[in-house]
Tab-separated table of C-alpha atoms in Angstrom:
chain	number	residue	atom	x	y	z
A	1	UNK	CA	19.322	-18.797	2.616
A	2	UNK	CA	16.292	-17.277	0.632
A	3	UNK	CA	13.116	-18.728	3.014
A	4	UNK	CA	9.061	-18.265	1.466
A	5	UNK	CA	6.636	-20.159	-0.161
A	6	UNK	CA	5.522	-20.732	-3.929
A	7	UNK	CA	1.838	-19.740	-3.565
A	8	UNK	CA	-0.526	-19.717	-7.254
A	9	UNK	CA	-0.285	-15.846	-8.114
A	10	UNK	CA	-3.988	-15.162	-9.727
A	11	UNK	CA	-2.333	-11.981	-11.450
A	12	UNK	CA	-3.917	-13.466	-14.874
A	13	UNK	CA	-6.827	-12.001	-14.457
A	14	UNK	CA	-6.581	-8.635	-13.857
A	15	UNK	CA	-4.019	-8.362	-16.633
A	16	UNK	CA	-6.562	-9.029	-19.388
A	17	UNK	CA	-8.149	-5.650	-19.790
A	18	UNK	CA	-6.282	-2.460	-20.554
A	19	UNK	CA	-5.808	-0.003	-17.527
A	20	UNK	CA	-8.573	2.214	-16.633
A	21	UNK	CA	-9.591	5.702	-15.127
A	22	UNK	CA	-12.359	6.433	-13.082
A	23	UNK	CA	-11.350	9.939	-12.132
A	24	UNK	CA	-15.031	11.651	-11.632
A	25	UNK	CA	-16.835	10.007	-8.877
A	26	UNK	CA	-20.357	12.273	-7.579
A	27	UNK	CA	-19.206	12.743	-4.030
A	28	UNK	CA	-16.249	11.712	-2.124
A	29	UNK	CA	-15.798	10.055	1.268
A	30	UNK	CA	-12.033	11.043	2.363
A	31	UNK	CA	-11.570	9.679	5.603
A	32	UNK	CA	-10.137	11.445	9.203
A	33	UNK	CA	-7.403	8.654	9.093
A	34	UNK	CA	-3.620	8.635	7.935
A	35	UNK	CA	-2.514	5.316	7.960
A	36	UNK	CA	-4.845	3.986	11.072
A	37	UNK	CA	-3.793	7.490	13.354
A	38	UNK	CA	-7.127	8.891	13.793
A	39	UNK	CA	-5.491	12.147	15.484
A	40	UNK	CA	-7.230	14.539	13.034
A	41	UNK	CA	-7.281	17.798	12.584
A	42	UNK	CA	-10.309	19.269	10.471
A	43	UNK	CA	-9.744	22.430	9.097
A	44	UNK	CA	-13.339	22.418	6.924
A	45	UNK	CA	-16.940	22.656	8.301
A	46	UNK	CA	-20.360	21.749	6.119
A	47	UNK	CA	-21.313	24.207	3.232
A	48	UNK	CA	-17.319	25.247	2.855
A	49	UNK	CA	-16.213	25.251	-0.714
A	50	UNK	CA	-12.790	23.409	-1.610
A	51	UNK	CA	-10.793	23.210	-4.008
A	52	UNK	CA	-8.955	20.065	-5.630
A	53	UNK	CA	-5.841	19.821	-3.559
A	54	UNK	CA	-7.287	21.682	-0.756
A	55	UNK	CA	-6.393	20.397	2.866
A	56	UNK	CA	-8.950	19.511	4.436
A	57	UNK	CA	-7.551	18.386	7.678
A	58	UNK	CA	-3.822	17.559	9.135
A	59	UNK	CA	-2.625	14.400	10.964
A	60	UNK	CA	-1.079	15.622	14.447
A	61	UNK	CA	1.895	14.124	16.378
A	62	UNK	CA	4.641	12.203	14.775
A	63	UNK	CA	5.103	13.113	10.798
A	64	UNK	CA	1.999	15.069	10.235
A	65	UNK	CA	0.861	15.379	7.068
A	66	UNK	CA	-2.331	16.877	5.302
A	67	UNK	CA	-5.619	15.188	3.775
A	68	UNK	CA	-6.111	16.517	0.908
A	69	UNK	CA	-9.317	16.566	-1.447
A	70	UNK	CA	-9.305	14.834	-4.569
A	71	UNK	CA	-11.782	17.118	-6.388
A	72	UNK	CA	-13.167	20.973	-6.354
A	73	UNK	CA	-16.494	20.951	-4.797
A	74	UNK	CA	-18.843	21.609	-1.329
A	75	UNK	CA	-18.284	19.767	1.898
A	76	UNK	CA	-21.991	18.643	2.173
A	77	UNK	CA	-21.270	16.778	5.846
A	78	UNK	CA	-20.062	14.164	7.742
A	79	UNK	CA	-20.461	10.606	7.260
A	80	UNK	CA	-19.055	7.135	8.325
A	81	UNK	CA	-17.890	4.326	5.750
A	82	UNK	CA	-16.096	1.894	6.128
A	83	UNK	CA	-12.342	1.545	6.078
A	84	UNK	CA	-9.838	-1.082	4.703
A	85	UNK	CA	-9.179	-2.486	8.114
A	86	UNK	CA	-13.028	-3.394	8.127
A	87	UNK	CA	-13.701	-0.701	10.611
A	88	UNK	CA	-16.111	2.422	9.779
A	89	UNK	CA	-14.213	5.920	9.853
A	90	UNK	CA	-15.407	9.278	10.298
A	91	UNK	CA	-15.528	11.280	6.524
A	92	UNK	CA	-15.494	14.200	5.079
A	93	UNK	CA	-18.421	13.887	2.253
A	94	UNK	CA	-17.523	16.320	-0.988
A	95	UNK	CA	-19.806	16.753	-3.472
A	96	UNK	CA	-17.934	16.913	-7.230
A	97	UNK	CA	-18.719	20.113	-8.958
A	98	UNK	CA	-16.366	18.508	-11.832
A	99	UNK	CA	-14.624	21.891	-12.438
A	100	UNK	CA	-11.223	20.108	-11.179
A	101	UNK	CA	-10.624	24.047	-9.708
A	102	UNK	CA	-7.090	24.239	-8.069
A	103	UNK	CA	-5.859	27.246	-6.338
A	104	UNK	CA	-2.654	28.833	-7.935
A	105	UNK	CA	0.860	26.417	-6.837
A	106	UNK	CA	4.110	27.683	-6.711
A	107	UNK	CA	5.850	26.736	-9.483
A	108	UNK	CA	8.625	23.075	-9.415
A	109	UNK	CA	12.250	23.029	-10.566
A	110	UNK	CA	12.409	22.339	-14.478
A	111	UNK	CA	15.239	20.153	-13.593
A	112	UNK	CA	14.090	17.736	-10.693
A	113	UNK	CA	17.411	16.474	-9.779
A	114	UNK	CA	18.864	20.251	-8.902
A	115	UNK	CA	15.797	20.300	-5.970
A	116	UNK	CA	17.363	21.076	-2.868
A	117	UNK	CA	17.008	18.181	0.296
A	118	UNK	CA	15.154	20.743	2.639
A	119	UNK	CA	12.840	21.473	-0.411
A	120	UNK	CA	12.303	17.890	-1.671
A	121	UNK	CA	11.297	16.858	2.123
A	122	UNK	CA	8.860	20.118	1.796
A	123	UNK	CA	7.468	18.449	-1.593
A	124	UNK	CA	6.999	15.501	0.107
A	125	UNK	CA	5.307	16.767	2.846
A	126	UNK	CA	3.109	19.331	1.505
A	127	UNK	CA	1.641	16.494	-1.195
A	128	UNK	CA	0.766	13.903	1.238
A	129	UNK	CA	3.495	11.349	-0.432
A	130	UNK	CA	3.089	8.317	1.442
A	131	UNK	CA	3.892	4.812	1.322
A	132	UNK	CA	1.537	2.643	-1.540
A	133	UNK	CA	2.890	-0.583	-0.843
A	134	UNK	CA	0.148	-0.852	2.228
A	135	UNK	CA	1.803	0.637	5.193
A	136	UNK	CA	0.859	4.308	4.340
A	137	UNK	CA	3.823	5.421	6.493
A	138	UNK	CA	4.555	9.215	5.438
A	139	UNK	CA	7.301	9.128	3.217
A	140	UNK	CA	9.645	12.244	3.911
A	141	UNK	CA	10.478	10.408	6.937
A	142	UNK	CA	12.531	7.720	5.448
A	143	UNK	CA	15.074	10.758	3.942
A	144	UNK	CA	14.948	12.938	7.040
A	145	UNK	CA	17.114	11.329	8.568
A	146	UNK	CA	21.135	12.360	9.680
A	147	UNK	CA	22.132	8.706	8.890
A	148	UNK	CA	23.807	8.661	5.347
A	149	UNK	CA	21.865	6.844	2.806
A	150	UNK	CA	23.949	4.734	0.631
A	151	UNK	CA	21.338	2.278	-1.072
A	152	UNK	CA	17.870	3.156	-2.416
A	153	UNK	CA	15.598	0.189	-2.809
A	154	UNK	CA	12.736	-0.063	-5.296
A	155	UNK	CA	10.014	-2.728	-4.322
A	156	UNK	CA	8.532	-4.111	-7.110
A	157	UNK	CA	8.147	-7.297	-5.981
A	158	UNK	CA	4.552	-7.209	-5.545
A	159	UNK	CA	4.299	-10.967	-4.366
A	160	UNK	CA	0.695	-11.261	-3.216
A	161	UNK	CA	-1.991	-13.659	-5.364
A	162	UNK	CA	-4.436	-11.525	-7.567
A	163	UNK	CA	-2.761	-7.868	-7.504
A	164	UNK	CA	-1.377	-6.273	-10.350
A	165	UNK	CA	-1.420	-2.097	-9.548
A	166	UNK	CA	2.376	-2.079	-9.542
A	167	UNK	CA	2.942	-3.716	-12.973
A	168	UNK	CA	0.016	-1.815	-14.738
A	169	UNK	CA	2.229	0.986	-13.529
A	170	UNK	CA	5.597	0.251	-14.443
A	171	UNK	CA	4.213	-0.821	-17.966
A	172	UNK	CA	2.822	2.271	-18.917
A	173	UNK	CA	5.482	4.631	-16.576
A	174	UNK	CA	8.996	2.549	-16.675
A	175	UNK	CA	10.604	5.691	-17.765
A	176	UNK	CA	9.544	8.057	-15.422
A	177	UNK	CA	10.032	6.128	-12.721
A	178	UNK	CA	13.543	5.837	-13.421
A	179	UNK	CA	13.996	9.693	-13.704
A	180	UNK	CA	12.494	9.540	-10.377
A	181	UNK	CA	15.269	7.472	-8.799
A	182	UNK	CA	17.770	9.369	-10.407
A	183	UNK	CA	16.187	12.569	-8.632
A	184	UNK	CA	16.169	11.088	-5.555
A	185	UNK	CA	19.749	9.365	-5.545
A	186	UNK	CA	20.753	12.805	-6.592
A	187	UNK	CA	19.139	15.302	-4.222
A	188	UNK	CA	19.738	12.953	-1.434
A	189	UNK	CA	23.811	12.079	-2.514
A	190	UNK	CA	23.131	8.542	-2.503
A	191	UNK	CA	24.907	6.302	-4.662
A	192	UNK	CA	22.717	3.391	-5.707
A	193	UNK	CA	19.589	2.218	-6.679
A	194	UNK	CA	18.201	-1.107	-6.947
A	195	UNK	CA	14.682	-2.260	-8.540
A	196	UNK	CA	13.945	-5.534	-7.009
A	197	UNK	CA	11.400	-7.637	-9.292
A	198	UNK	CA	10.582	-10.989	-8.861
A	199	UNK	CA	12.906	-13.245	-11.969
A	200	UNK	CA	9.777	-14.507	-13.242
A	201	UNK	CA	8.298	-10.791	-14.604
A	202	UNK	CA	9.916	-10.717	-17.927
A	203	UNK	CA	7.426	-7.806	-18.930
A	204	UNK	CA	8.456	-5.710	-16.329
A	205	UNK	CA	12.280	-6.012	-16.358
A	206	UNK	CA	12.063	-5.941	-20.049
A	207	UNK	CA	9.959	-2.485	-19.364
A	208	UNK	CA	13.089	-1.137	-16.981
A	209	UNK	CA	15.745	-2.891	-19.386
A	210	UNK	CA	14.639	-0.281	-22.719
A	211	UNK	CA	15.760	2.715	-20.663
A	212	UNK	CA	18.111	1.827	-17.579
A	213	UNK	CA	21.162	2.225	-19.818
A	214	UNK	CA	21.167	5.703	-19.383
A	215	UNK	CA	20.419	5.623	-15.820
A	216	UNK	CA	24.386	3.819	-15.024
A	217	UNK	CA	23.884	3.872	-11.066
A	218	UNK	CA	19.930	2.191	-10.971
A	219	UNK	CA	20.465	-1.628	-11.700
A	220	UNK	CA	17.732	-4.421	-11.220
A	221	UNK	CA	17.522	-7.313	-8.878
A	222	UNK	CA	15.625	-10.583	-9.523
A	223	UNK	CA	14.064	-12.166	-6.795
A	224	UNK	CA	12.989	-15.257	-5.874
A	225	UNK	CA	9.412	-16.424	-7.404
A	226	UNK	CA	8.180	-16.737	-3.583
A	227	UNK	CA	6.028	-15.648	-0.957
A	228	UNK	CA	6.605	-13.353	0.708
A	229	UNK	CA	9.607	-12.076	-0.497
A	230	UNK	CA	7.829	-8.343	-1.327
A	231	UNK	CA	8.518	-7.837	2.569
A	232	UNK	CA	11.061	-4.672	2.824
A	233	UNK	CA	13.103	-7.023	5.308
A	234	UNK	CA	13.121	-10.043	2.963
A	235	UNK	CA	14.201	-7.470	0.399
A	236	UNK	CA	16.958	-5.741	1.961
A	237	UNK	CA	18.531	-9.122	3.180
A	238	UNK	CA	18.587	-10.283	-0.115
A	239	UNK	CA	19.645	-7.685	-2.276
A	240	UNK	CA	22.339	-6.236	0.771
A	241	UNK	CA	22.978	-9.443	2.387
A	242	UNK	CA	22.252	-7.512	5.833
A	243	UNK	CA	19.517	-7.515	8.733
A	244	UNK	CA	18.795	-4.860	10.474
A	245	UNK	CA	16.012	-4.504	13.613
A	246	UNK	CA	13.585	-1.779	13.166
A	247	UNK	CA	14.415	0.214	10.279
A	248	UNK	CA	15.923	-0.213	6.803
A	249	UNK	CA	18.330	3.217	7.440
A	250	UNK	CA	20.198	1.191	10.277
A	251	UNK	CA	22.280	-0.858	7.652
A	252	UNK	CA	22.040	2.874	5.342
A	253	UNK	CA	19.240	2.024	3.380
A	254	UNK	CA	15.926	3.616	2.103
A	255	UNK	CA	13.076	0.723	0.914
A	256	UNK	CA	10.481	2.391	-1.463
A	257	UNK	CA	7.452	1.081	-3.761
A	258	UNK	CA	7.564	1.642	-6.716
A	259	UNK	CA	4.104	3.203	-6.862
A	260	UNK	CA	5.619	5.447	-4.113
A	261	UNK	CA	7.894	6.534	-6.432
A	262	UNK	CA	6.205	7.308	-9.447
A	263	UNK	CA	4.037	9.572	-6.818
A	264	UNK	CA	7.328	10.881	-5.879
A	265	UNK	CA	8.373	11.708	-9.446
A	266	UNK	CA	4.785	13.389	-10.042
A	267	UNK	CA	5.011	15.391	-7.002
A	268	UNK	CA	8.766	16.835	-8.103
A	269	UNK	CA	8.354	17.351	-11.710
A	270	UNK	CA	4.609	18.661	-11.404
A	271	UNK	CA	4.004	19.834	-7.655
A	272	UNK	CA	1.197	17.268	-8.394
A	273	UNK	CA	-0.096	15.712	-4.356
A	274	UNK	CA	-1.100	11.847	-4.005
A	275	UNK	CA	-4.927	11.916	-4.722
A	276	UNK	CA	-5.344	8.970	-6.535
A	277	UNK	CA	-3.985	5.442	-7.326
A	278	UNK	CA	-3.964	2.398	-9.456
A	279	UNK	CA	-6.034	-0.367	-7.499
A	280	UNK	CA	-6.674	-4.069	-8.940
A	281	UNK	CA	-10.480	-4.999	-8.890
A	282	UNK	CA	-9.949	-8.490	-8.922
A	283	UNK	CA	-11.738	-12.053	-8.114
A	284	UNK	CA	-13.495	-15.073	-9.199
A	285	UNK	CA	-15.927	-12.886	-7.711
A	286	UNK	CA	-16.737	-10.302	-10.843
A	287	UNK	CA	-17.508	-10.111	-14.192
A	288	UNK	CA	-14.449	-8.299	-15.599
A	289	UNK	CA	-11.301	-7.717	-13.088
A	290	UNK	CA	-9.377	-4.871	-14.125
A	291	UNK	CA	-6.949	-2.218	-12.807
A	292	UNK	CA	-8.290	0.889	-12.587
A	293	UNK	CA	-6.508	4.683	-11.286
A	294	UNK	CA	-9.321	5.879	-8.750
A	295	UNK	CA	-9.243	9.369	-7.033
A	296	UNK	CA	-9.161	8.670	-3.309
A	297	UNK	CA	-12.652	8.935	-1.248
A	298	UNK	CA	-14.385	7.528	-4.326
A	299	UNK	CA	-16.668	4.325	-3.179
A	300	UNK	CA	-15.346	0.683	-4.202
A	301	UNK	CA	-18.588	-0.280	-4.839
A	302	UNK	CA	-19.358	2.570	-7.609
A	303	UNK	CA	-16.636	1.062	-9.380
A	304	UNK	CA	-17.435	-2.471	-9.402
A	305	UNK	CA	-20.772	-1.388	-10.623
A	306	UNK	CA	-19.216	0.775	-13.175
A	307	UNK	CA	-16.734	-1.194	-14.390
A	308	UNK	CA	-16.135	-4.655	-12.808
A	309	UNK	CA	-19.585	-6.186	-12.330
A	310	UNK	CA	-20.769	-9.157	-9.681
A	311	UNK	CA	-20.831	-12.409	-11.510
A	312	UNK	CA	-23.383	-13.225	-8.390
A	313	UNK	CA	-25.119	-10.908	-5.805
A	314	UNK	CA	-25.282	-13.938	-3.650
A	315	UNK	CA	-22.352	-15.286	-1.262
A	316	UNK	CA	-19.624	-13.133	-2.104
A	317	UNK	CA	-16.736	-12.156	0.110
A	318	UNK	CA	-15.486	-9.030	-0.127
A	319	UNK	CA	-11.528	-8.392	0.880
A	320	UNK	CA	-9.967	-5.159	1.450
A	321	UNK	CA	-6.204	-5.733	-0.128
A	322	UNK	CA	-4.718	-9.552	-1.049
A	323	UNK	CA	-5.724	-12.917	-0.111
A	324	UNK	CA	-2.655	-13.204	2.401
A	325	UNK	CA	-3.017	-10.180	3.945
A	326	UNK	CA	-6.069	-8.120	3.222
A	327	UNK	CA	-8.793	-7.445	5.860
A	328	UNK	CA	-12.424	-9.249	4.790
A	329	UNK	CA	-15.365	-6.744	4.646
A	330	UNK	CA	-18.761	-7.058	5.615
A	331	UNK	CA	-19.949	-5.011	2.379
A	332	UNK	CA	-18.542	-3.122	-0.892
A	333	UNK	CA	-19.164	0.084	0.332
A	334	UNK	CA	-15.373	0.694	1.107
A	335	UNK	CA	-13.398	3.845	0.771
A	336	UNK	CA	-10.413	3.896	-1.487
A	337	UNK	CA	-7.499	4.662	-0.048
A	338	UNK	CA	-3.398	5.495	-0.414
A	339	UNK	CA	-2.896	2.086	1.801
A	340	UNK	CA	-5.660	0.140	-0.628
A	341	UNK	CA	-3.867	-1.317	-3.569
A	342	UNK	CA	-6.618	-3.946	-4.328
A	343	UNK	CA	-10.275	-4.979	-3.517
A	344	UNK	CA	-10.751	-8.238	-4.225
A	345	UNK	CA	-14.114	-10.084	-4.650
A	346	UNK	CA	-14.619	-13.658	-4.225
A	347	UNK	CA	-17.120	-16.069	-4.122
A	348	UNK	CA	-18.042	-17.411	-0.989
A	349	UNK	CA	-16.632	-21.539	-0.475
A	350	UNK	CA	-17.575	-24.080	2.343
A	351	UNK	CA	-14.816	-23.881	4.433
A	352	UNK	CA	-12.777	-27.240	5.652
A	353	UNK	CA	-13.872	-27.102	9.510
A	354	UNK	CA	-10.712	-26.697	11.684
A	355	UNK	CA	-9.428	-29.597	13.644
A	356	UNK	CA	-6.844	-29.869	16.327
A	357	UNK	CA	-3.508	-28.368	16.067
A	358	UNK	CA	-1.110	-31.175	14.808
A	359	UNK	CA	1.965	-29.926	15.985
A	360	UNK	CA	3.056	-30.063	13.072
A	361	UNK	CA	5.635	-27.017	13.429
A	362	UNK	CA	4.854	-25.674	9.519
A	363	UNK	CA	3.738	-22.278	10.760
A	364	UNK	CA	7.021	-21.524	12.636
A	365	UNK	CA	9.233	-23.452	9.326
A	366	UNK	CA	7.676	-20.496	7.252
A	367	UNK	CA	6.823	-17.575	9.547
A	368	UNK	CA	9.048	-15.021	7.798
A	369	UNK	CA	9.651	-13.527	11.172
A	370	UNK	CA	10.750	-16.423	12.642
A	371	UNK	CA	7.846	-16.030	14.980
A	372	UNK	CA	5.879	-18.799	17.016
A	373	UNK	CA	2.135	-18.460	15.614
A	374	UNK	CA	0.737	-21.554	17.363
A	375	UNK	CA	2.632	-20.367	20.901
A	376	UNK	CA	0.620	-17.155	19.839
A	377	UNK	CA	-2.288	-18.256	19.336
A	378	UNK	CA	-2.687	-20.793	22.105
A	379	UNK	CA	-2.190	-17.352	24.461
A	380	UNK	CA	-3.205	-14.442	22.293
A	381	UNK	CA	-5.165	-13.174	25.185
A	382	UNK	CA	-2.136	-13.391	27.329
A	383	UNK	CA	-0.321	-10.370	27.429
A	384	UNK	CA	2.602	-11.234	29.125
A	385	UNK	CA	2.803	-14.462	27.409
A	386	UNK	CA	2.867	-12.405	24.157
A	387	UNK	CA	5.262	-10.085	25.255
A	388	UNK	CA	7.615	-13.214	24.974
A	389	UNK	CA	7.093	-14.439	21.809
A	390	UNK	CA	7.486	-10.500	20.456
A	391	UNK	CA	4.037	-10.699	18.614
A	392	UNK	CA	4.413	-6.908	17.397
A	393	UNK	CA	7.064	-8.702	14.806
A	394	UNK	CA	4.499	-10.271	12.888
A	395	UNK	CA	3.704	-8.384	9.589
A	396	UNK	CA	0.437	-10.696	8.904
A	397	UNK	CA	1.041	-12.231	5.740
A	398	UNK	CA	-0.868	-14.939	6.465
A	399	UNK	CA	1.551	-17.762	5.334
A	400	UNK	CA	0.735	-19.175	9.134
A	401	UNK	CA	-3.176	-20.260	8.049
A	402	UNK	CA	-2.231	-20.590	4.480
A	403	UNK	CA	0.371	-23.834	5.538
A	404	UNK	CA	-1.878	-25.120	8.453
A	405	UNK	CA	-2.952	-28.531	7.571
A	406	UNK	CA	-5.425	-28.630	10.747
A	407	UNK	CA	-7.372	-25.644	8.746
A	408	UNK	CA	-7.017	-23.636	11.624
A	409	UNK	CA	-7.006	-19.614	11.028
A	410	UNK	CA	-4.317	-19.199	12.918
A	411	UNK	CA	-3.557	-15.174	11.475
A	412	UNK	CA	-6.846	-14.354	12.897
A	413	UNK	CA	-5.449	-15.440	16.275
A	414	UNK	CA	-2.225	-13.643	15.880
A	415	UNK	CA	-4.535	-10.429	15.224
A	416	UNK	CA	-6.300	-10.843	18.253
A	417	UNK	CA	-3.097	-11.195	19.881
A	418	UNK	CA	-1.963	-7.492	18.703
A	419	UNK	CA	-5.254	-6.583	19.982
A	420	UNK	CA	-4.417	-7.874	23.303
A	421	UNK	CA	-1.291	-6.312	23.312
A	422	UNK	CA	-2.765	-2.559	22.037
A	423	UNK	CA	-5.217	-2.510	24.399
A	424	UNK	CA	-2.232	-3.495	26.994
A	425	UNK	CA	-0.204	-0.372	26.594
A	426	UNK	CA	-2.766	2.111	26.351
């Protein structure tokens, strides 16, 4: 049975004006973070010259990776700015010389699908591929692995209100980011694909359906117009009709984005690293919302002023990612990110004061975990409590507040219930 919640989408907006680049930013802020491990190592001091591409540090412990720079220029210092999970971060601060200099790269297979496995992991790897869907989570991982994968998954669901980064990109790239699947089913012997889009998207099956012909083993799935059916588990019970516990590879199965695969597809054909991304600028908030391919470390705020404009300086609420499940911000001046897929700008309403739980039951009917939020939340500083009701399984999607007829915020007490439990373990 296909569980979620029909939820007003918002994508209108964004879709109205054509896709944009903002590729030359003055200075860059990339941040001593990948994904929220903040085990850095720096490899550049102040007054060092970089190049575009040039690592600048390395995450350490599981799946390291590099941080790359997204332009040629001098490291002019250090400086904090704040993060999409509303905390500041430590940055490395790059002044643009806008030469776009990149030291000489080895040369990529004309034929992507002949790539070795060792050598696509190395791709992978060496270009900083990670996840774009939000969790960031390095994505060599997923195929190094001794399991056998038998089913690739393609998530381009995109179900949150207001965000449109993954259709802008399958509009203008349906083509290539088929070749891309047929790379990867090939170089990791795996013998299907599936491109799960929600049945409602005519534009972006019809996108898929001009070239999948040719492409026999890649077929698309239409999901369910709900919320949140964009989550990898909701996705691989549907299209597989299994469940699995931690991973997708336990029932032989790799979940990507589809973002994360068009990265993929650059980084084979071109040796080209994830520097920048598509990111909806969005809200009832500004003047024109618009989708716009950002380099990462460039400041959200120069491109609202740029492009996007405040309807009014006044009130305004600033959100790092979706209405369900973005993090609000106390200011624009937010770093762009691989995990940041939307910053979205609203103005600021007189919220319904909160009354008494009703016990009502509607948060556990549609907790896609099949969680207990209100048991949470009346003991989210109760760590052995919380150890009970498994609180790690939530994947804050917020359908708990967004059902709560008492107006209570109950994800913000299911967050504070992580916290609890983080700063339990340490």
């Amino acid at each position: 049975m296909v569980t979620g919640f029909r939820i007003s989408s918002k994508k209108s907006m964004s879709l109205k004006n054509k896709l944009e680049e903002y590729l030359n930013p003055e200075y860059v802020y990339i941040p001593l973070v990948s994904g929220f491990d903040t085990n850095i190592s720096v490899f550049v001091k102040k007054n060092d010259y970089v190049y575009k591409e040039t690592m600048l540090g390395k995450r350490q412990g599981n799946f390291p990776i590099p941080l790359l720079s997204s332009v040629s220029g001098t490291v002019v210092g250090f400086e904090e700015k704040y993060y999409l999970n509303g905390e500041k971060i430590k940055c490395v601060v790059i002044q643009n010389d806008f030469k776009e200099l990149v030291e000489k790269k080895e040369p990529v297979c004309d034929d992507i699908t002949k790539i070795s496995k060792d050598k696509f992991l190395d791709i992978l790897k060496s270009n900083a591929i990670v996840g774009l869907g939000g969790a960031n989570f390095p994505t060599f991982a997923k195929y190094d692995t001794d399991k056998q994968i038998k089913t690739l998954i393609v998530n381009a669901v995109e179900c949150e209100p207001y965000i449109t980064a993954d259709y802008m990109l399958v509009i203008d790239h349906a083509e290539e980011i088929l070749e891309g699947v047929n790379a990867i089913l090939k170089i990791n012997n795996i013998s299907e694909a599936y491109i799960t889009i929600k049945k409602t998207n005519t534009k972006m099956i019809n996108a898929f359906n001009k070239y999948i012909g040719t492409f026999p083993n890649i077929k698309i799935y239409l999901m369910p117009n709900l919320y949140p059916m964009g989550w990898e588990k909701s996705i691989v019970k549907e299209v597989l009709k299994k469940s699995y516990e931690r991973l997708p590879i336990e029932v032989n199965a790799v979940v990507n984005n589809v973002s994360t695969i068009y990265a993929i597809y650059e980084s084979l054909k071109y040796n080209k690293p994830l520097i920048s991304r598509i990111v909806t600028f969005t809200g009832e908030g500004l003047e024109k919302p618009i989708n716009i391919k950002v380099k990462f470390g460039t400041l959200a705020s120069e491109v609202i002023k740029k492009y996007c404009k405040y309807k009014n300086t006044n009130d305004l609420l600033f959100i790092a990612g979706g209405p369900m499940m973005g993090n609000s911000m106390k200011c624009d001046d937010l770093v762009i990110t691989p995990n940041l897929n939307c910053v979205l700008v609203l103005p600021k309403l007189k919220q319904d004061e909160a009354i008494e739980c009703l016990r009502c039951g509607l948060c556990v009917k549609y907790c896609p975990a099949k969680l207990a939020p209100v048991l949470i939340k009346n003991d989210c500083e109760n760590p052995e409590s919380l150890k009970k009701y498994e609180v790690n399984r939530c994947i804050d999607c917020g359908l708990c507040t967004y059902v709560c007829p008492s107006k209570i915020r109950v994800r913000d007490y299911v967050q504070k219930a992580k916290d609890t439990i983080r700063r339990e373990n340490k």
